[in-house]
CSV table of C-alpha atoms and ligand atoms in Angstrom, one decimal:
chain,number,residue,atom,x,y,z
A,14,MET,CA,39.9,95.8,-32.2
A,15,GLU,CA,36.2,96.2,-33.5
A,16,HIS,CA,34.2,93.1,-33.1
A,17,GLN,CA,30.9,92.0,-34.9
A,18,LYS,CA,28.4,89.2,-34.5
A,19,LEU,CA,28.0,88.6,-38.2
A,20,ILE,CA,30.1,89.9,-41.3
A,21,ILE,CA,28.8,89.4,-44.7
A,22,LEU,CA,31.6,89.7,-47.5
A,23,GLY,CA,30.0,90.7,-50.9
A,24,SER,CA,27.1,92.9,-52.0
A,25,GLY,CA,25.5,90.7,-54.7
A,26,PRO,CA,22.1,88.9,-54.5
A,27,ALA,CA,23.7,86.3,-52.1
A,28,GLY,CA,25.1,89.0,-49.8
A,29,TYR,CA,22.0,91.2,-49.5
A,30,THR,CA,19.7,88.3,-49.1
A,31,ALA,CA,21.7,86.9,-46.4
A,32,ALA,CA,21.7,90.4,-44.8
A,33,ILE,CA,18.0,90.8,-45.1
A,34,TYR,CA,17.4,87.3,-43.3
A,35,ALA,CA,20.1,88.1,-40.8
A,36,GLY,CA,18.9,91.7,-40.1
A,37,ARG,CA,15.4,90.3,-39.6
A,38,ALA,CA,16.7,87.8,-37.0
A,39,GLY,CA,18.3,90.8,-35.1
A,40,LEU,CA,21.9,89.9,-35.7
A,41,THR,CA,22.8,93.5,-37.0
A,42,PRO,CA,24.9,92.2,-39.9
A,43,VAL,CA,27.8,94.3,-41.5
A,44,VAL,CA,28.1,93.9,-45.1
A,45,TYR,CA,31.3,94.8,-46.8
A,46,GLU,CA,30.5,95.6,-50.4
A,47,GLY,CA,33.7,94.5,-52.0
A,48,LEU,CA,35.3,95.3,-55.5
A,49,GLN,CA,31.9,95.5,-57.3
A,50,PRO,CA,29.1,97.0,-55.3
A,51,GLY,CA,26.0,95.1,-56.1
A,52,GLY,CA,28.0,92.3,-57.6
A,53,GLN,CA,28.3,90.9,-61.0
A,54,LEU,CA,24.6,91.6,-61.9
A,55,THR,CA,25.5,95.1,-62.2
A,56,THR,CA,27.6,94.6,-65.4
A,57,THR,CA,24.6,93.6,-67.0
A,58,THR,CA,21.7,95.9,-67.8
A,59,GLU,CA,18.1,94.9,-67.5
A,60,VAL,CA,17.1,91.7,-65.3
A,61,GLU,CA,14.1,89.9,-66.8
A,62,ASN,CA,14.2,86.6,-65.1
A,63,PHE,CA,14.3,87.7,-61.4
A,64,PRO,CA,10.8,86.7,-60.0
A,65,GLY,CA,8.6,89.6,-59.1
A,66,PHE,CA,9.4,92.1,-62.0
A,67,PRO,CA,7.0,91.3,-64.8
A,68,ASP,CA,8.2,94.1,-66.7
A,69,GLY,CA,11.9,93.5,-66.0
A,70,ILE,CA,14.1,95.8,-63.8
A,71,ASP,CA,17.3,97.7,-64.3
A,72,ALA,CA,20.1,95.5,-62.8
A,73,ASN,CA,21.4,98.3,-60.6
A,74,ASP,CA,17.9,99.3,-59.5
A,75,LEU,CA,17.4,95.7,-58.4
A,76,MET,CA,20.6,95.9,-56.3
A,77,GLU,CA,19.9,99.1,-54.8
A,78,GLN,CA,16.4,97.9,-53.6
A,79,MET,CA,18.1,94.6,-52.0
A,80,ARG,CA,20.6,97.1,-50.4
A,81,ARG,CA,17.6,99.3,-49.1
A,82,GLN,CA,15.9,96.3,-47.7
A,83,ALA,CA,18.9,95.1,-46.0
A,84,GLU,CA,19.4,98.4,-44.4
A,85,ARG,CA,15.8,98.7,-43.4
A,86,PHE,CA,16.5,95.7,-41.2
A,87,GLY,CA,19.5,97.1,-39.3
A,88,CYS,CA,22.2,96.0,-41.8
A,89,GLU,CA,25.2,98.3,-42.1
A,90,VAL,CA,26.8,98.4,-45.5
A,91,ARG,CA,30.6,99.4,-45.7
A,92,PRO,CA,32.3,100.0,-49.1
A,93,SER,CA,35.7,98.1,-48.3
A,94,MET,CA,37.0,94.8,-49.4
A,95,ALA,CA,38.5,92.3,-47.4
A,96,VAL,CA,42.1,91.8,-48.1
A,97,SER,CA,43.2,89.3,-45.3
A,98,ALA,CA,41.6,86.6,-43.4
A,99,ASP,CA,42.3,84.2,-40.6
A,100,LEU,CA,39.7,81.7,-40.0
A,101,GLY,CA,42.0,79.6,-37.8
A,102,VAL,CA,41.4,81.7,-34.8
A,103,ARG,CA,38.4,82.6,-32.6
A,104,PRO,CA,37.0,85.1,-33.0
A,105,LEU,CA,37.5,85.1,-36.9
A,106,ARG,CA,39.7,87.7,-38.2
A,107,LEU,CA,39.5,89.9,-41.2
A,108,GLY,CA,41.5,92.7,-42.6
A,109,PHE,CA,40.2,95.3,-45.2
A,110,ASP,CA,41.7,97.4,-48.0
A,111,ASP,CA,40.9,100.7,-45.9
A,112,GLY,CA,43.5,99.3,-43.2
A,113,SER,CA,40.8,98.2,-40.6
A,114,GLU,CA,40.8,94.9,-38.9
A,115,VAL,CA,37.6,93.3,-37.5
A,116,THR,CA,36.8,90.2,-35.7
A,117,CYS,CA,33.5,88.2,-36.0
A,118,ASP,CA,31.8,85.3,-34.5
A,119,ALA,CA,30.3,84.3,-37.8
A,120,LEU,CA,31.1,84.9,-41.5
A,121,ILE,CA,29.2,84.6,-44.7
A,122,ILE,CA,31.4,84.5,-47.8
A,123,ALA,CA,29.4,85.9,-50.7
A,124,THR,CA,32.3,87.2,-52.7
A,125,GLY,CA,31.0,85.9,-56.0
A,126,ALA,CA,32.9,84.8,-59.2
A,127,SER,CA,34.2,87.0,-61.8
A,128,ALA,CA,33.6,86.1,-65.4
A,129,LYS,CA,36.9,86.1,-67.6
A,130,TYR,CA,37.4,88.5,-70.3
A,131,LEU,CA,39.8,88.5,-73.1
A,132,GLY,CA,41.4,91.7,-72.1
A,133,LEU,CA,40.7,93.8,-75.0
A,134,ALA,CA,40.0,97.4,-74.6
A,135,ASP,CA,36.9,97.1,-76.7
A,136,GLU,CA,35.3,94.7,-74.2
A,137,GLU,CA,35.4,97.6,-71.7
A,138,LYS,CA,34.1,100.1,-74.3
A,139,TYR,CA,31.1,98.1,-75.4
A,140,ARG,CA,30.4,96.6,-71.9
A,141,GLY,CA,26.5,96.5,-71.7
A,142,GLN,CA,26.3,97.5,-75.3
A,143,GLY,CA,26.7,94.3,-76.9
A,144,VAL,CA,29.3,92.6,-74.8
A,145,SER,CA,28.0,90.1,-72.2
A,146,ALA,CA,29.5,87.3,-70.3
A,147,CYS,CA,26.1,85.8,-69.5
A,148,ALA,CA,23.8,84.4,-72.2
A,149,THR,CA,21.0,83.6,-69.8
A,150,CYS,CA,20.8,87.2,-68.6
A,151,ASP,CA,21.2,88.9,-71.9
A,152,GLY,CA,20.4,86.6,-74.8
A,153,PHE,CA,16.8,87.7,-74.8
A,154,PHE,CA,17.8,91.1,-76.2
A,155,TYR,CA,19.2,89.3,-79.4
A,156,ARG,CA,16.4,87.6,-80.6
A,157,LYS,CA,16.6,87.2,-84.5
A,158,LYS,CA,20.0,88.8,-84.4
A,159,THR,CA,23.5,87.7,-85.1
A,160,VAL,CA,25.9,86.8,-82.1
A,161,ALA,CA,29.3,85.5,-81.3
A,162,VAL,CA,30.3,83.2,-78.4
A,163,VAL,CA,33.8,82.9,-77.3
A,164,GLY,CA,35.1,79.6,-75.8
A,165,GLY,CA,35.3,76.0,-76.5
A,166,GLY,CA,34.3,74.6,-73.1
A,167,ASP,CA,30.9,73.3,-71.8
A,168,THR,CA,29.9,76.9,-70.9
A,169,ALA,CA,30.4,78.1,-74.4
A,170,CYS,CA,28.7,75.2,-75.8
A,171,GLU,CA,25.7,75.7,-73.4
A,172,GLU,CA,25.6,79.4,-74.1
A,173,ALA,CA,25.8,78.9,-77.9
A,174,SER,CA,23.1,76.4,-77.7
A,175,TYR,CA,20.9,78.7,-75.5
A,176,LEU,CA,21.4,81.5,-77.8
A,177,ALA,CA,20.5,79.7,-81.0
A,178,GLY,CA,17.1,79.2,-79.6
A,179,LEU,CA,16.6,83.1,-79.7
A,180,ALA,CA,19.1,84.4,-82.2
A,181,ALA,CA,19.1,84.0,-86.0
A,182,LYS,CA,22.8,83.0,-86.2
A,183,VAL,CA,25.6,82.0,-83.6
A,184,TYR,CA,29.2,82.0,-84.3
A,185,LEU,CA,31.1,80.1,-81.8
A,186,ILE,CA,34.7,81.4,-81.8
A,187,VAL,CA,37.3,78.7,-80.7
A,188,ARG,CA,40.9,79.3,-80.6
A,189,LYS,CA,41.9,75.8,-80.9
A,190,PRO,CA,41.3,73.4,-83.8
A,191,PHE,CA,38.8,71.4,-81.3
A,192,LEU,CA,36.3,71.8,-78.6
A,193,ARG,CA,37.1,71.1,-75.2
A,194,ALA,CA,33.4,70.5,-74.1
A,195,THR,CA,32.0,67.1,-73.4
A,196,LYS,CA,31.0,65.0,-76.2
A,197,VAL,CA,27.3,65.4,-75.8
A,198,MET,CA,27.7,69.4,-75.7
A,199,GLN,CA,30.1,69.4,-78.7
A,200,GLU,CA,27.4,67.2,-80.8
A,201,ARG,CA,24.6,69.6,-79.7
A,202,VAL,CA,26.6,72.5,-81.0
A,203,LEU,CA,28.0,70.8,-84.1
A,204,THR,CA,24.5,69.7,-85.4
A,205,ASN,CA,22.7,72.8,-84.7
A,206,PRO,CA,22.1,74.5,-88.0
A,207,LYS,CA,22.1,77.9,-86.5
A,208,ILE,CA,25.6,77.6,-85.1
A,209,GLU,CA,28.7,78.0,-87.0
A,210,VAL,CA,32.0,77.2,-85.3
A,211,LEU,CA,35.0,79.1,-86.3
A,212,PHE,CA,37.9,77.0,-85.3
A,213,GLU,CA,41.5,78.4,-84.8
A,214,THR,CA,40.1,81.9,-84.6
A,215,ASN,CA,40.8,84.7,-82.2
A,216,THR,CA,39.2,88.0,-81.5
A,217,GLU,CA,41.4,91.1,-81.9
A,218,GLY,CA,38.8,93.9,-81.4
A,219,LEU,CA,35.2,94.9,-81.8
A,220,TYR,CA,33.7,97.8,-83.8
A,221,GLY,CA,30.4,99.7,-84.1
A,222,THR,CA,29.2,103.3,-83.7
A,223,ASN,CA,26.0,102.2,-81.9
A,224,GLY,CA,26.9,99.4,-79.8
A,225,VAL,CA,28.8,96.3,-81.1
A,226,GLU,CA,28.2,96.0,-84.9
A,227,GLY,CA,31.0,93.3,-85.5
A,228,ALA,CA,34.2,91.8,-84.5
A,229,HIS,CA,37.8,92.0,-85.9
A,230,VAL,CA,38.9,88.4,-86.1
A,231,VAL,CA,41.9,86.4,-87.2
A,232,TYR,CA,42.0,82.9,-88.5
A,233,ARG,CA,45.3,81.5,-87.9
A,234,ARG,CA,46.8,78.1,-88.9
A,235,GLY,CA,50.5,78.4,-88.3
A,236,GLU,CA,52.4,81.4,-89.4
A,237,ALA,CA,51.8,80.9,-93.3
A,238,ASP,CA,48.0,80.6,-93.2
A,239,GLU,CA,46.9,83.8,-91.5
A,240,ARG,CA,43.6,85.7,-92.5
A,241,ARG,CA,42.1,88.7,-90.8
A,242,TYR,CA,38.5,89.7,-91.5
A,243,ASP,CA,35.6,91.3,-90.0
A,244,LEU,CA,32.5,89.4,-88.7
A,245,PRO,CA,29.4,91.3,-88.5
A,246,ILE,CA,27.6,90.6,-85.1
A,247,ASP,CA,25.2,92.3,-82.8
A,248,GLY,CA,26.4,90.8,-79.5
A,249,PHE,CA,29.7,89.3,-78.3
A,250,PHE,CA,29.2,86.8,-75.5
A,251,LEU,CA,32.4,85.5,-73.5
A,252,ALA,CA,32.3,82.2,-72.3
A,253,ILE,CA,36.0,81.4,-71.3
A,254,GLY,CA,35.4,80.6,-67.7
A,255,HIS,CA,34.8,82.3,-64.4
A,256,LYS,CA,37.1,82.6,-61.3
A,257,PRO,CA,35.6,82.4,-58.0
A,258,ASN,CA,36.7,84.8,-55.6
A,259,SER,CA,37.9,82.6,-52.9
A,260,ASP,CA,41.7,83.0,-52.7
A,261,LEU,CA,41.7,84.7,-49.3
A,262,PHE,CA,40.0,81.6,-47.7
A,263,ARG,CA,41.6,78.7,-49.4
A,264,PRO,CA,44.0,78.0,-46.5
A,265,TRP,CA,41.3,77.0,-44.4
A,266,LEU,CA,38.4,76.0,-46.7
A,267,THR,CA,38.2,73.0,-49.1
A,268,THR,CA,37.7,74.3,-52.9
A,269,ASP,CA,37.5,72.5,-56.2
A,270,ALA,CA,40.3,72.7,-58.6
A,271,THR,CA,38.9,76.0,-60.0
A,272,GLY,CA,38.6,77.3,-56.7
A,273,TYR,CA,34.8,77.1,-55.9
A,274,ILE,CA,34.4,76.7,-52.2
A,275,MET,CA,32.9,73.3,-51.3
A,276,THR,CA,30.0,73.2,-48.9
A,277,ASP,CA,28.3,70.4,-46.9
A,278,GLY,CA,25.9,68.9,-49.4
A,279,ASP,CA,22.9,71.5,-50.1
A,280,SER,CA,23.9,73.5,-47.1
A,281,PRO,CA,26.1,76.6,-47.2
A,282,ARG,CA,28.4,75.2,-44.4
A,283,THR,CA,32.0,75.0,-45.0
A,284,ASP,CA,34.9,73.3,-43.2
A,285,VAL,CA,35.0,75.9,-40.5
A,286,ALA,CA,32.2,76.1,-38.1
A,287,GLY,CA,30.5,79.4,-38.4
A,288,VAL,CA,31.6,80.1,-41.8
A,289,TYR,CA,29.3,79.9,-44.6
A,290,ALA,CA,29.7,80.3,-48.4
A,291,ALA,CA,26.8,81.6,-50.6
A,292,GLY,CA,26.2,82.4,-54.1
A,293,ASP,CA,28.6,82.1,-56.9
A,294,VAL,CA,31.8,81.6,-55.0
A,295,ALA,CA,30.3,78.2,-54.1
A,296,ASP,CA,28.4,77.5,-57.3
A,297,PRO,CA,30.2,76.3,-60.4
A,298,HIS,CA,26.7,75.3,-62.1
A,299,TYR,CA,24.0,77.6,-61.9
A,300,ARG,CA,25.5,81.2,-61.5
A,301,GLN,CA,21.9,82.8,-61.3
A,302,ALA,CA,21.0,85.8,-59.1
A,303,VAL,CA,17.8,84.0,-57.8
A,304,VAL,CA,19.8,80.9,-56.9
A,305,ALA,CA,22.5,83.1,-55.2
A,306,ALA,CA,19.7,84.8,-53.2
A,307,ALA,CA,18.3,81.6,-52.0
A,308,SER,CA,21.8,80.3,-50.9
A,309,GLY,CA,22.3,83.7,-49.0
A,310,ALA,CA,19.0,83.1,-47.2
A,311,LYS,CA,20.1,79.6,-46.3
A,312,ALA,CA,23.6,80.9,-45.0
A,313,ALA,CA,21.8,83.5,-42.7
A,314,MET,CA,19.6,80.8,-41.4
A,315,GLU,CA,22.6,78.7,-40.6
A,316,ALA,CA,24.7,81.5,-39.2
A,317,GLU,CA,21.6,82.4,-36.9
A,318,ARG,CA,21.5,79.0,-35.5
A,319,TYR,CA,25.1,78.8,-35.1
A,320,LEU,CA,25.4,82.2,-33.2
A,321,ALA,CA,22.5,80.8,-30.8
A,322,THR,CA,24.9,78.0,-29.7
A,323,LEU,CA,27.5,80.5,-28.6
B,28,NDP,P1,36.6,75.8,-69.4
B,28,NDP,O1,37.8,76.2,-68.6
B,28,NDP,O2,36.3,74.3,-69.4
B,28,NDP,O3,36.7,76.3,-70.7
B,28,NDP,C1,37.2,77.4,-71.1
B,28,NDP,C2,37.3,77.6,-72.8
B,28,NDP,O4,37.5,78.9,-72.9
B,28,NDP,C3,38.3,76.8,-73.2
B,28,NDP,O5,37.7,76.3,-74.6
B,28,NDP,C4,39.4,77.5,-73.5
B,28,NDP,O6,40.1,77.5,-74.5
B,28,NDP,C5,38.7,79.0,-73.8
B,28,NDP,N1,39.5,80.0,-73.5
B,28,NDP,C6,40.2,80.4,-72.5
B,28,NDP,N2,40.7,81.6,-72.5
B,28,NDP,C7,40.6,82.0,-73.6
B,28,NDP,C8,41.2,83.1,-74.2
B,28,NDP,N3,41.9,83.9,-73.8
B,28,NDP,N4,40.8,83.3,-75.5
B,28,NDP,C9,39.9,82.3,-76.3
B,28,NDP,N5,39.6,81.2,-75.7
B,28,NDP,C10,39.8,81.0,-74.3
B,28,NDP,O7,35.5,76.6,-68.8
B,28,NDP,P2,33.8,76.5,-68.8
B,28,NDP,O8,33.3,77.6,-68.1
B,28,NDP,O9,33.4,76.0,-70.1
B,28,NDP,O10,33.7,75.1,-67.8
B,28,NDP,C11,34.1,75.3,-66.5
B,28,NDP,C12,33.7,73.9,-65.7
B,28,NDP,O11,32.3,74.0,-65.7
B,28,NDP,C13,34.0,72.9,-66.7
B,28,NDP,O12,34.6,71.7,-65.8
B,28,NDP,C14,32.9,72.3,-67.3
B,28,NDP,O13,32.7,71.0,-67.6
B,28,NDP,C15,31.9,72.7,-66.2
B,28,NDP,N6,30.6,72.9,-66.9
B,28,NDP,C16,29.6,72.1,-67.0
B,28,NDP,C17,28.4,72.2,-67.6
B,28,NDP,C18,27.4,71.0,-67.7
B,28,NDP,O14,27.7,70.0,-67.3
B,28,NDP,N7,26.3,71.4,-68.3
B,28,NDP,C19,27.9,73.6,-68.3
B,28,NDP,C20,29.0,74.5,-67.9
B,28,NDP,C21,30.2,74.1,-67.3
B,28,NDP,P3,41.2,76.3,-74.7
B,28,NDP,O15,40.5,75.1,-74.8
B,28,NDP,O16,42.1,76.6,-75.8
B,28,NDP,O17,42.0,76.3,-73.3
């Protein structure tokens, strides 16, 4: 069976930064791209808050540059996705969707988290043209415009408050008659004159010829009281939660209730020696490319130290 010193799962900012550091340390890492080459960032358009790009950079270009930088230092990038793992043996063992099996001495899990979507066909249709799951990433494009945020938790309230600082008007579309968010976040939303909360409202579709121009929504209080109408908006933001891509590793690693991998304090060390978690798969709070990149660097440095002890 093929054996590698260091395998990195995931090709977002965490995975590629880990690969750049590990490559420069002479560890010849192998990156498996996973389901979404380039990671979650590639679902957005322009990145304006990654340091070093004063004019912004196309998200795909940014990831392509990270990939090239990793390859320059000897990293091999493979297109497959891990489908099985055994972290209870030495060497560690992984299986991939192309049928291959590979063992490794150290592993960096940078598999990210996936934003949840409602499952509407229109979300796909308008992805990057008015539909976003990240206000911090895309809010800037909606200055003085009208947007809607879906969700009633802390993330939705936080995103709505953030967007209210930029947009002219923010609708918060909440399916229940109440918000689930913490009291302080609720108050922030309910007292903001730019935010209008639409309780007991669901989205059935989006419309627009040139990107999103509105949402088809339904207000429903029991069966008797149901009203469908069109809500004119320029942007539609999902904030209904994220799912960390950690299922494969849960038999060996401690996660929180949502599935985020728990690490040792500020370090990316997990419960298993030689296994590190970097980026959004271990970060329920920040979920930013630059933060993920930094944790990838830490994971590579830890892996280098660990491999030196073998
Ligand atoms: P949550 O799971 O807390 O909330 C998800 C929200 O989305 C709920 O209001 C839920 O509605 C709604 N929702 C889910 N599915 C659908 C759907 N299909 N259609 C419409 N609405 C839907 O996720 P968050 O991302 O908000 O928060 C995750 C965790 O992170 C929480 O523990 C939160 O406290 C924490 N967090 C903390 C922050 C902070 O402290 N600053 C900031 C952000 C998050 P319903 O209520 O009906 O289920």
